Coordinates of C-alpha atoms in Angstrom, one line a residue:
M40 CA 9.1 -59.3 39.1
N41 CA 10.3 -60.2 35.6
K42 CA 7.2 -58.4 34.3
Y43 CA 8.3 -55.1 35.9
L44 CA 11.8 -55.5 34.6
N45 CA 10.5 -56.0 31.1
I46 CA 8.5 -52.8 31.4
I47 CA 11.5 -50.9 32.6
K48 CA 13.7 -52.2 29.8
L49 CA 11.0 -51.3 27.2
S50 CA 10.7 -47.8 28.6
I51 CA 14.5 -47.3 28.4
L52 CA 14.5 -48.6 24.8
V53 CA 11.7 -46.2 23.8
Y54 CA 13.6 -43.3 25.3
L55 CA 16.7 -44.2 23.5
L56 CA 14.9 -44.5 20.2
F57 CA 12.7 -41.4 20.5
G58 CA 13.5 -39.2 23.4
G59 CA 17.3 -39.4 22.9
S60 CA 17.2 -39.3 19.1
S61 CA 17.8 -35.5 18.9
A62 CA 20.9 -35.8 21.0
L63 CA 22.2 -38.6 18.9
L64 CA 21.4 -36.7 15.7
A65 CA 23.4 -33.6 16.9
D66 CA 26.3 -35.7 18.1
S67 CA 26.7 -37.7 14.9
P68 CA 28.4 -35.9 11.9
L69 CA 26.5 -35.1 8.8
I70 CA 27.9 -37.3 6.0
L71 CA 28.2 -35.5 2.7
N72 CA 28.2 -37.8 -0.3
E73 CA 29.1 -36.4 -3.7
G74 CA 25.5 -36.3 -4.8
S75 CA 24.1 -34.5 -1.8
G76 CA 22.3 -31.3 -2.9
E77 CA 20.3 -29.1 -0.6
I78 CA 20.6 -30.0 3.1
P79 CA 18.7 -27.9 5.7
L80 CA 20.8 -27.7 8.8
G81 CA 18.3 -26.8 11.5
L82 CA 18.1 -30.3 13.1
H83 CA 21.8 -30.7 12.9
L84 CA 22.7 -27.6 14.9
E85 CA 23.8 -27.0 18.4
L86 CA 23.2 -23.5 19.8
L87 CA 24.9 -21.3 22.4
E88 CA 24.0 -17.8 23.5
D89 CA 26.8 -15.2 24.1
P90 CA 25.0 -12.5 26.1
H91 CA 27.9 -10.1 26.2
K92 CA 29.3 -10.8 22.7
Q93 CA 32.8 -11.4 24.1
W94 CA 33.6 -15.1 23.5
S95 CA 36.2 -16.1 20.9
I96 CA 36.3 -19.3 18.9
E97 CA 38.9 -20.7 21.4
D98 CA 36.5 -20.0 24.2
V99 CA 33.5 -21.8 22.7
M100 CA 35.7 -24.8 21.6
S101 CA 36.9 -25.4 25.2
A102 CA 35.6 -28.4 27.1
E103 CA 33.6 -26.2 29.5
M104 CA 31.8 -24.2 26.9
S105 CA 31.3 -27.2 24.6
Q106 CA 29.0 -28.8 27.2
K107 CA 26.7 -25.7 27.3
F108 CA 25.6 -26.0 23.7
T109 CA 22.0 -27.1 23.3
V110 CA 20.6 -29.2 20.5
S111 CA 18.2 -27.4 18.0
K112 CA 14.9 -29.2 17.8
V113 CA 13.4 -27.2 14.9
E114 CA 14.3 -26.9 11.3
I115 CA 14.6 -23.1 11.4
P116 CA 15.7 -21.8 14.8
N117 CA 13.9 -18.5 15.7
L118 CA 16.0 -16.7 18.3
G119 CA 13.7 -13.7 18.6
L120 CA 14.7 -10.1 19.3
S121 CA 18.0 -10.6 21.0
K122 CA 21.0 -8.3 21.7
S123 CA 23.2 -11.3 22.3
A124 CA 25.5 -13.0 19.9
W125 CA 24.6 -16.6 19.1
W126 CA 26.9 -19.5 18.3
A127 CA 25.8 -22.4 16.1
R128 CA 27.9 -25.5 15.4
F129 CA 27.6 -28.7 13.4
E130 CA 30.0 -31.4 12.1
V131 CA 30.3 -32.7 8.6
E132 CA 32.1 -35.7 7.2
N133 CA 33.5 -36.1 3.7
P134 CA 33.7 -39.9 3.1
I135 CA 35.2 -39.7 -0.4
A136 CA 38.9 -39.5 -1.4
K137 CA 38.7 -36.0 -3.0
P138 CA 38.0 -32.6 -1.6
Q139 CA 34.4 -31.1 -1.7
E140 CA 33.4 -27.5 -2.0
R141 CA 30.1 -26.7 -0.4
L142 CA 28.2 -23.4 0.0
L143 CA 26.6 -22.4 3.3
E144 CA 23.6 -20.1 2.7
I145 CA 21.7 -17.9 5.1
P146 CA 18.7 -16.9 3.0
F147 CA 18.2 -13.6 4.7
S148 CA 19.5 -10.2 3.6
F149 CA 19.8 -8.5 6.9
M150 CA 22.2 -9.8 9.5
E151 CA 24.7 -7.4 11.0
S152 CA 27.6 -9.8 11.8
I153 CA 28.4 -13.3 10.6
D154 CA 31.7 -15.1 11.4
L155 CA 32.3 -18.6 10.1
F156 CA 35.0 -20.8 11.6
V157 CA 35.9 -24.0 9.9
V158 CA 37.9 -26.4 12.2
H159 CA 39.8 -29.2 10.4
E160 CA 41.0 -32.4 12.0
N161 CA 44.5 -31.2 12.3
G162 CA 43.3 -28.2 14.4
E163 CA 43.7 -25.7 11.6
I164 CA 41.0 -23.0 11.8
V165 CA 39.8 -21.1 8.7
S166 CA 37.6 -18.0 9.3
I167 CA 35.4 -15.9 7.1
S168 CA 33.5 -12.7 8.1
S169 CA 30.5 -11.2 6.5
G170 CA 27.2 -9.4 7.3
H171 CA 25.7 -6.1 6.3
R172 CA 28.3 -4.2 8.3
F173 CA 30.5 -4.7 5.3
S174 CA 30.1 -3.3 1.8
F175 CA 28.7 -5.7 -0.8
A176 CA 32.0 -6.0 -2.6
Q177 CA 33.5 -7.5 0.6
R178 CA 31.2 -10.5 0.6
P179 CA 32.9 -13.9 -0.1
L180 CA 30.4 -14.6 -2.9
H181 CA 28.3 -11.9 -4.6
N182 CA 24.8 -13.0 -3.9
R183 CA 21.7 -11.1 -2.6
N184 CA 21.8 -13.5 0.4
F185 CA 24.7 -14.4 2.6
V186 CA 26.6 -17.3 1.0
L187 CA 29.9 -18.6 2.6
P188 CA 32.2 -21.2 0.9
L189 CA 33.0 -24.3 2.8
E190 CA 36.1 -26.4 1.9
L191 CA 36.0 -30.1 3.0
R192 CA 39.1 -32.1 2.9
P193 CA 39.1 -35.7 1.6
N194 CA 38.3 -38.5 4.1
S195 CA 38.0 -36.2 7.0
K196 CA 35.6 -34.7 9.5
T197 CA 35.1 -30.9 9.8
A198 CA 33.6 -28.9 12.7
V199 CA 31.9 -25.7 11.6
Y200 CA 31.2 -22.9 14.0
L201 CA 29.0 -19.9 13.1
R202 CA 28.7 -16.7 15.2
V203 CA 25.8 -14.4 14.3
S204 CA 24.3 -11.2 15.7
T205 CA 21.8 -8.6 14.5
D206 CA 19.6 -5.7 15.6
N207 CA 16.5 -7.3 14.2
R208 CA 14.7 -10.6 14.9
L209 CA 17.2 -13.4 14.4
F210 CA 16.5 -16.5 12.4
L211 CA 18.9 -19.2 11.4
P212 CA 17.6 -20.8 8.2
L213 CA 21.0 -22.4 7.4
I214 CA 21.2 -24.5 4.2
L215 CA 24.2 -26.4 2.9
W216 CA 24.4 -26.7 -0.9
N217 CA 26.6 -28.2 -3.6
K218 CA 27.5 -25.7 -6.3
E219 CA 25.4 -27.2 -9.0
E220 CA 22.2 -27.2 -7.0
F221 CA 22.8 -23.7 -5.7
G222 CA 23.3 -22.4 -9.2
N223 CA 19.9 -23.9 -10.3
K224 CA 18.3 -22.4 -7.2
T225 CA 19.8 -19.0 -8.0
K226 CA 18.5 -19.1 -11.6
L227 CA 15.0 -20.0 -10.3
D228 CA 15.1 -17.0 -7.9
I229 CA 16.2 -14.6 -10.6
Y230 CA 13.4 -15.8 -13.0
S231 CA 10.6 -15.7 -10.4
L232 CA 11.6 -12.4 -8.9
G233 CA 12.3 -11.0 -12.3
F234 CA 8.7 -11.9 -13.3
Y235 CA 7.4 -10.1 -10.2
Y236 CA 9.4 -6.9 -10.8
G237 CA 8.7 -7.0 -14.5
A238 CA 4.9 -7.1 -13.8
L239 CA 5.3 -4.3 -11.3
G240 CA 7.2 -2.2 -13.7
M241 CA 4.6 -2.7 -16.5
M242 CA 1.8 -1.6 -14.2
L243 CA 3.8 1.4 -13.1
I244 CA 4.5 2.6 -16.7
F245 CA 0.9 2.0 -17.7
N246 CA -0.4 4.2 -14.9
L247 CA 2.1 6.9 -15.7
F248 CA 0.9 6.8 -19.3
I249 CA -2.8 7.1 -18.2
F250 CA -1.9 10.0 -16.0
L251 CA -0.1 11.8 -18.8
L252 CA -3.0 11.1 -21.2
M253 CA -6.0 11.9 -18.9
R254 CA -4.3 14.1 -16.2
D255 CA -6.0 12.1 -13.5
R256 CA -4.0 12.5 -10.3
T257 CA -5.2 9.2 -8.9
H258 CA -3.1 7.3 -11.5
L259 CA 0.0 9.3 -10.6
D260 CA -0.6 8.4 -6.9
Y261 CA -1.0 4.8 -7.8
A262 CA 2.3 4.8 -9.8
L263 CA 4.1 6.3 -6.8
F264 CA 2.6 3.7 -4.6
L265 CA 3.8 0.9 -6.9
L266 CA 7.3 2.5 -6.9
A267 CA 7.4 2.7 -3.1
R268 CA 6.2 -0.9 -2.6
G269 CA 8.6 -2.2 -5.3
L270 CA 11.6 -0.5 -3.6
F271 CA 10.4 -2.0 -0.3
Y272 CA 10.6 -5.5 -1.6
F273 CA 13.7 -4.7 -3.6
S274 CA 15.4 -3.8 -0.3
L275 CA 14.1 -6.9 1.6
N276 CA 15.2 -9.2 -1.2
G277 CA 18.7 -7.8 -1.0
F278 CA 18.8 -6.5 -4.6
A279 CA 18.9 -2.9 -3.6
F280 CA 22.1 -3.4 -1.6
M281 CA 23.5 -5.4 -4.5
L282 CA 22.6 -3.0 -7.3
L283 CA 21.7 0.4 -6.0
W284 CA 23.9 1.2 -2.9
P285 CA 26.5 -1.6 -2.6
D286 CA 28.9 0.7 -0.8
S287 CA 26.5 1.9 1.9
P288 CA 25.8 -0.7 4.6
W289 CA 24.1 1.9 6.7
L290 CA 21.5 2.7 3.9
H291 CA 21.0 -1.0 3.5
S292 CA 20.1 -1.4 7.1
V293 CA 17.5 1.4 7.2
S294 CA 16.2 1.1 3.6
P295 CA 13.3 -1.3 4.5
A296 CA 12.0 1.1 7.1
L297 CA 12.4 4.1 4.8
T298 CA 10.6 2.4 1.9
A299 CA 7.9 1.1 4.3
C300 CA 7.2 4.7 5.4
A301 CA 7.0 5.8 1.8
T302 CA 4.6 2.9 1.1
V303 CA 2.3 3.9 3.9
Y304 CA 2.3 7.5 2.7
F305 CA 1.4 6.8 -0.9
A306 CA -1.1 4.0 0.1
L307 CA -3.0 6.6 2.1
Q308 CA -2.6 9.2 -0.7
I309 CA -4.1 6.9 -3.4
T310 CA -7.0 6.0 -0.9
Q311 CA -7.8 9.7 -0.4
S312 CA -7.6 10.4 -4.1
F313 CA -9.6 7.3 -5.2
L314 CA -12.4 7.7 -2.6
G315 CA -12.5 11.5 -2.6
T316 CA -12.3 11.6 1.2
M317 CA -11.8 15.4 1.4
R318 CA -15.3 16.0 0.0
F319 CA -17.4 13.3 1.6
T320 CA -15.6 12.1 4.8
P321 CA -13.4 15.0 6.1
I322 CA -12.8 13.4 9.5
L323 CA -11.4 10.2 7.8
H324 CA -9.4 12.5 5.5
R325 CA -7.8 14.2 8.5
L326 CA -7.0 10.9 10.2
M327 CA -5.2 9.8 7.1
N328 CA -3.3 13.1 6.9
W329 CA -2.1 12.6 10.4
N330 CA -0.9 9.1 9.6
K331 CA 0.9 10.4 6.6
I332 CA 2.6 13.1 8.7
A333 CA 3.6 10.4 11.2
A334 CA 5.1 8.3 8.4
V335 CA 7.2 11.3 7.2
L336 CA 8.4 12.1 10.7
F337 CA 9.3 8.5 11.4
A338 CA 11.3 8.3 8.2
I339 CA 13.3 11.3 9.3
L340 CA 13.9 10.0 12.8
I341 CA 15.3 6.6 11.7
L342 CA 18.0 8.4 9.8
F343 CA 19.6 9.2 13.1
P344 CA 21.5 6.3 14.7
F345 CA 20.0 6.7 18.2
F346 CA 16.5 6.2 16.8
K347 CA 17.4 3.0 15.0
P348 CA 15.7 0.8 17.7
L349 CA 12.4 2.3 16.6
I350 CA 12.6 0.6 13.2
P351 CA 10.3 -2.4 14.2
L352 CA 7.6 0.2 14.9
T353 CA 7.1 0.7 11.2
L354 CA 4.8 -2.4 11.5
L355 CA 2.5 -0.3 13.8
L356 CA 2.3 2.5 11.1
S357 CA 1.4 -0.1 8.5
I358 CA -1.4 -1.6 10.8
I359 CA -3.0 1.9 11.3
C360 CA -2.7 2.7 7.6
T361 CA -4.4 -0.6 6.6
L362 CA -7.2 -0.2 9.2
L363 CA -7.9 3.3 7.9
M364 CA -8.1 2.1 4.3
L365 CA -10.4 -0.8 5.2
F366 CA -12.7 1.5 7.1
G367 CA -12.8 4.0 4.3
S368 CA -13.6 1.3 1.7
V369 CA -16.4 -0.1 3.8
E370 CA -17.8 3.4 4.3
Y371 CA -18.0 4.1 0.6
I372 CA -19.5 0.7 -0.2
L373 CA -22.3 1.6 2.2
R374 CA -22.7 4.9 0.4
G375 CA -23.3 3.0 -2.9
Y376 CA -19.9 3.7 -4.6
R377 CA -19.4 0.5 -6.5
P378 CA -15.6 0.8 -7.3
A379 CA -14.9 0.8 -3.5
L380 CA -15.7 -3.0 -3.4
L381 CA -12.7 -3.9 -5.6
F382 CA -10.6 -1.5 -3.6
L383 CA -11.7 -3.2 -0.3
L384 CA -10.8 -6.6 -1.7
A385 CA -7.3 -5.2 -2.7
R386 CA -6.8 -3.8 0.8
L387 CA -7.5 -7.2 2.4
F388 CA -4.2 -8.6 1.0
P389 CA -1.9 -6.2 3.0
F390 CA -4.1 -6.7 6.0
L391 CA -3.7 -10.5 5.7
G392 CA 0.0 -10.0 5.1
I393 CA 0.6 -7.8 8.1
T394 CA -1.4 -10.2 10.3
I395 CA 0.8 -13.1 9.1
L396 CA 4.0 -11.1 9.7
F397 CA 2.8 -10.1 13.2
L398 CA 2.0 -13.7 14.1
T399 CA 5.3 -14.8 12.7
M400 CA 7.2 -12.3 14.9
L401 CA 5.3 -13.5 17.9
D402 CA 6.3 -17.2 17.1
I403 CA 2.6 -18.1 16.7
M404 CA 2.9 -19.2 13.1
P405 CA 5.5 -21.8 12.2
T406 CA 7.3 -19.9 9.5
Y407 CA 10.3 -17.5 9.2
L408 CA 10.7 -14.0 7.9
P409 CA 12.2 -14.6 4.5
E410 CA 9.6 -17.2 3.6
T411 CA 6.9 -14.8 4.8
I412 CA 8.3 -12.0 2.7
I413 CA 8.2 -14.1 -0.5
I414 CA 4.5 -15.1 0.1
L415 CA 3.5 -11.4 0.7
Q416 CA 5.5 -10.3 -2.2
F417 CA 3.8 -12.5 -4.8
S418 CA 0.3 -12.1 -3.2
S419 CA 0.8 -8.3 -3.6
L420 CA 0.5 -8.8 -7.4
L421 CA -3.2 -9.7 -6.8
E422 CA -3.6 -6.6 -4.7
F423 CA -2.1 -4.4 -7.5
I424 CA -4.4 -6.0 -10.1
L425 CA -7.5 -5.4 -8.0
I426 CA -6.6 -1.8 -7.5
L427 CA -6.0 -1.3 -11.2
L428 CA -9.4 -2.9 -11.9
A429 CA -11.0 -0.5 -9.4
L430 CA -9.4 2.4 -11.2
V431 CA -10.7 1.1 -14.5
Q432 CA -14.3 0.8 -13.0
R433 CA -14.0 4.3 -11.6
M434 CA -13.0 5.6 -15.0
H435 CA -15.9 3.8 -16.6
L436 CA -18.4 5.2 -14.1
S437 CA -17.0 8.7 -14.8
H438 CA -17.5 8.2 -18.6
I439 CA -21.1 7.0 -18.0
E440 CA -21.8 10.3 -16.1
K441 CA -20.3 12.4 -18.9
D442 CA -22.3 10.4 -21.5
I443 CA -25.6 10.9 -19.6
A444 CA -24.9 14.7 -19.4
L445 CA -24.0 14.8 -23.1
D446 CA -27.2 12.8 -24.0
Q447 CA -29.2 15.4 -22.0
V448 CA -27.7 18.2 -24.0
L449 CA -28.2 16.4 -27.3
S450 CA -31.8 15.6 -26.5
S451 CA -32.4 19.3 -25.9
E452 CA -30.9 20.2 -29.2
Q453 CA -32.9 17.5 -30.9
R454 CA -36.1 18.8 -29.4
A455 CA -35.2 22.3 -30.7
Q456 CA -34.5 20.9 -34.1
L457 CA -37.8 19.0 -34.1
L458 CA -39.7 22.1 -33.1
E459 CA -38.0 24.1 -35.9
K460 CA -38.9 21.3 -38.4
E461 CA -42.5 21.4 -37.3
L462 CA -42.6 25.1 -37.6
S463 CA -41.3 25.0 -41.2
I464 CA -43.8 22.4 -42.4
N465 CA -46.2 25.0 -43.9
T466 CA -47.2 28.6 -43.3
T467 CA -50.6 27.7 -41.8
Q468 CA -49.1 25.5 -39.1
S469 CA -46.5 28.2 -38.3
Q470 CA -49.1 30.9 -37.9
E471 CA -51.2 28.6 -35.7
L472 CA -48.2 28.0 -33.5
L473 CA -47.3 31.7 -33.3
A474 CA -50.9 32.5 -32.4
R475 CA -50.9 29.9 -29.6
F476 CA -47.5 31.2 -28.4
S477 CA -48.9 34.8 -28.4
E478 CA -51.9 33.7 -26.5
Y479 CA -49.7 31.9 -24.0
M480 CA -47.5 35.0 -23.5
K481 CA -50.6 37.2 -23.1
D482 CA -52.0 34.8 -20.4
T483 CA -48.6 34.9 -18.7
Q484 CA -48.5 38.7 -18.7
N485 CA -52.0 38.8 -17.2
W486 CA -50.9 36.5 -14.4
M487 CA -47.7 38.4 -13.7
S488 CA -49.7 41.7 -13.5
K489 CA -51.7 40.2 -10.7
Q490 CA -48.6 39.5 -8.6
N491 CA -46.7 42.0 -6.4
P492 CA -44.3 43.7 -8.9
D493 CA -41.6 44.2 -6.2
Q494 CA -41.8 40.6 -5.1
Q495 CA -41.6 39.3 -8.7
A496 CA -38.5 41.5 -9.3
L497 CA -36.9 40.1 -6.2
R498 CA -37.5 36.6 -7.3
Q499 CA -36.1 37.4 -10.8
A500 CA -33.0 39.0 -9.2
L501 CA -32.5 35.9 -6.9
V502 CA -32.5 33.6 -9.9
E503 CA -30.1 35.8 -11.8
L504 CA -27.7 35.8 -8.8
H505 CA -27.8 32.0 -8.6
Q506 CA -27.2 31.6 -12.3
F507 CA -24.4 34.2 -12.3
S508 CA -22.7 32.5 -9.3
L509 CA -22.7 29.2 -11.1
N510 CA -21.3 30.8 -14.3
C511 CA -18.5 32.5 -12.4
W512 CA -17.6 29.3 -10.6
E513 CA -17.4 27.3 -13.8
E514 CA -15.5 30.0 -15.6
Y515 CA -12.7 30.7 -13.1
S516 CA -12.3 27.3 -11.4
G517 CA -13.0 25.0 -14.3
K518 CA -15.0 22.8 -11.8
S519 CA -18.6 21.4 -12.2
K520 CA -21.9 22.2 -10.6
L521 CA -21.5 19.1 -8.4
D522 CA -18.2 20.5 -7.0
L523 CA -19.9 23.8 -6.1
V524 CA -22.8 21.9 -4.3
Q525 CA -20.4 19.8 -2.3
E526 CA -17.9 22.4 -1.4
S527 CA -20.3 25.2 -0.5
R528 CA -22.2 22.9 1.8
Q529 CA -25.5 24.8 1.2
W530 CA -27.2 22.2 -1.0
S531 CA -27.6 18.4 -1.1
A532 CA -26.6 16.0 -3.8
N533 CA -27.8 12.4 -4.1
L534 CA -26.3 9.5 -6.1
D535 CA -28.8 7.7 -8.3
Q536 CA -28.1 4.0 -7.7
R537 CA -29.7 3.0 -11.0
T538 CA -27.8 5.3 -13.4
G539 CA -24.8 6.1 -11.2
T540 CA -25.2 9.9 -11.6
W541 CA -25.6 12.7 -9.1
R542 CA -28.9 14.5 -8.6
M543 CA -29.1 18.2 -7.3
R544 CA -32.8 18.8 -7.5
V545 CA -33.1 21.7 -5.0
F546 CA -30.1 23.5 -6.4
D547 CA -31.5 23.3 -9.9
Q548 CA -34.9 24.7 -8.8
Y549 CA -33.2 28.0 -8.1
L550 CA -31.8 28.3 -11.6
S551 CA -35.2 29.1 -13.2
L552 CA -38.0 31.4 -12.2
A553 CA -40.5 28.9 -13.2
T554 CA -39.3 26.3 -10.7
L555 CA -38.3 28.7 -7.9
P556 CA -40.1 27.8 -4.7
R557 CA -42.9 30.1 -3.5
N558 CA -40.8 30.9 -0.4
P559 CA -37.2 30.7 -1.6
R560 CA -34.3 30.2 0.8
W561 CA -32.6 33.4 -0.3
R562 CA -29.9 33.1 2.4
S563 CA -28.7 29.8 0.9
V564 CA -28.3 31.6 -2.5
V565 CA -26.4 34.5 -0.9
Q566 CA -24.1 32.2 1.1
T567 CA -23.4 30.2 -2.1
A568 CA -22.6 33.4 -4.0
N569 CA -20.3 34.5 -1.1
Y570 CA -18.5 31.2 -1.2
V571 CA -17.9 31.7 -5.0
L572 CA -16.8 35.3 -4.3
D573 CA -14.3 34.2 -1.6
Q574 CA -12.8 31.5 -3.9
C575 CA -12.4 33.5 -7.0
P576 CA -9.0 35.4 -7.6
A577 CA -8.8 39.2 -7.1
E578 CA -8.1 39.7 -10.8
F579 CA -11.3 37.9 -11.9
S580 CA -13.2 40.3 -14.3
K581 CA -16.7 39.5 -13.0
R582 CA -15.8 39.7 -9.3
K583 CA -17.1 43.3 -8.8
E584 CA -20.4 42.5 -10.7
L585 CA -21.0 39.4 -8.4
K586 CA -20.3 41.5 -5.3
D587 CA -22.8 44.1 -6.4
K588 CA -25.5 41.5 -7.1
I589 CA -25.0 40.0 -3.6
D590 CA -25.3 43.4 -1.9
N591 CA -28.4 44.3 -3.9
I592 CA -30.1 41.0 -2.9
I593 CA -29.2 41.4 0.8
Q594 CA -30.5 45.0 0.8
D595 CA -33.8 44.1 -1.0
F596 CA -34.6 41.1 1.2
Q597 CA -33.7 42.9 4.4

């Protein structure tokens, strides 16, 4: 019998020590010594939901309501997407004989309504209101986060009640600071975030400079992407409300969604420009265009108050955008485009970030939104650096292609110079070369005379039309032979994996009578010429001549 009584006593003792510890922790006041610095309040809170947002401080202080508070068992309460108002309370004790001034921080820039009630031992209630429904100048302390002053009288206990509500996911990462520690923390925030925005600004200016120097549209798109992403984090950090639009609470509430839409738009824009999706993957290019249009329409809709509940759907736009960019990068890696590998690695960072954010919102990951934002923000620097390296590699590959083309031209000139030098060695050698050349021309004329004269004239006219079409294309458009091959869709172009250059063997065969196939595809030549004719402006001087050549070829071959 005594054995069973001992087991029961031991069970009760274990419960009181462990199972009942949270209740004891919430019931006992938080003792604040003069040296106490940073104190997270999550485990010292009691919470109460106000579904209809109608209770006053007197209501929640009543004996009936006081019993409905539940003890928080986590360091950072995550109250989810709730339309209710939430009450949080805790009790602090000042054991010293002089007053203390503490700061209550909510390290989150977006909370619609915050009401603080400080209840002293004599029953006096001091209240402070804040939240992003007020202008920035109306905040008790000018800080990017919500910071509320808390006056503690000497040798007294103080009950603190906090009423919060918001349209977004509600977190309560409450922290109690003394002034000195809070000042040090604020300086660290300024230095770290200043480093981030400074690095972002340097990359933005560098890409604008490259755009002005080289007129490469990709660098302009990248600069606009950096600007949009920077404004997105500037809004989430609370600096935009503090520095850019302090008198517009409404703009502060929608600025993250607007800048997120801009980020999606320019992220897709730089992907299209970097990978050249319009030329090589038109279906993917159209899908990206539709997503860009959706981002613009969504940005317009959230400007209207009745569409404000749709703001969380910006996450869906970001997910679709990231998947399209990942798919495009993999597609071009398989095609042998080496800069796409760095671009793919850069795209993995936003994919990982969006996944973390999504899991956080579903309460699967044990973190809270402000902490997640900081992690994503500094990891985005690696993303920006990888994209910049991909652009540099792309630029280097383009220079290699130009150098190879220049070497081919120089080698032709060198061969001509060498021939001229050999011809000028002495008169005898020159006469021998001329004799050989005359003999070669005589043999060529004999062979030509054996062919059908009409057929040979048609072949010559076909080559001249092909050459004239290419000359017209390069003259009025300023584009290259590769652009004509890809846009007309009549010829094929292959990327040489060894040299990184494009080969257009069949197209080049039709530029010379000597390499023209025995049975030429004259319709492909005509369709290419028609494409050039359709693209050239009406005032182009050679337009009529090109039209006449096309008509003559069609008439002769038919």
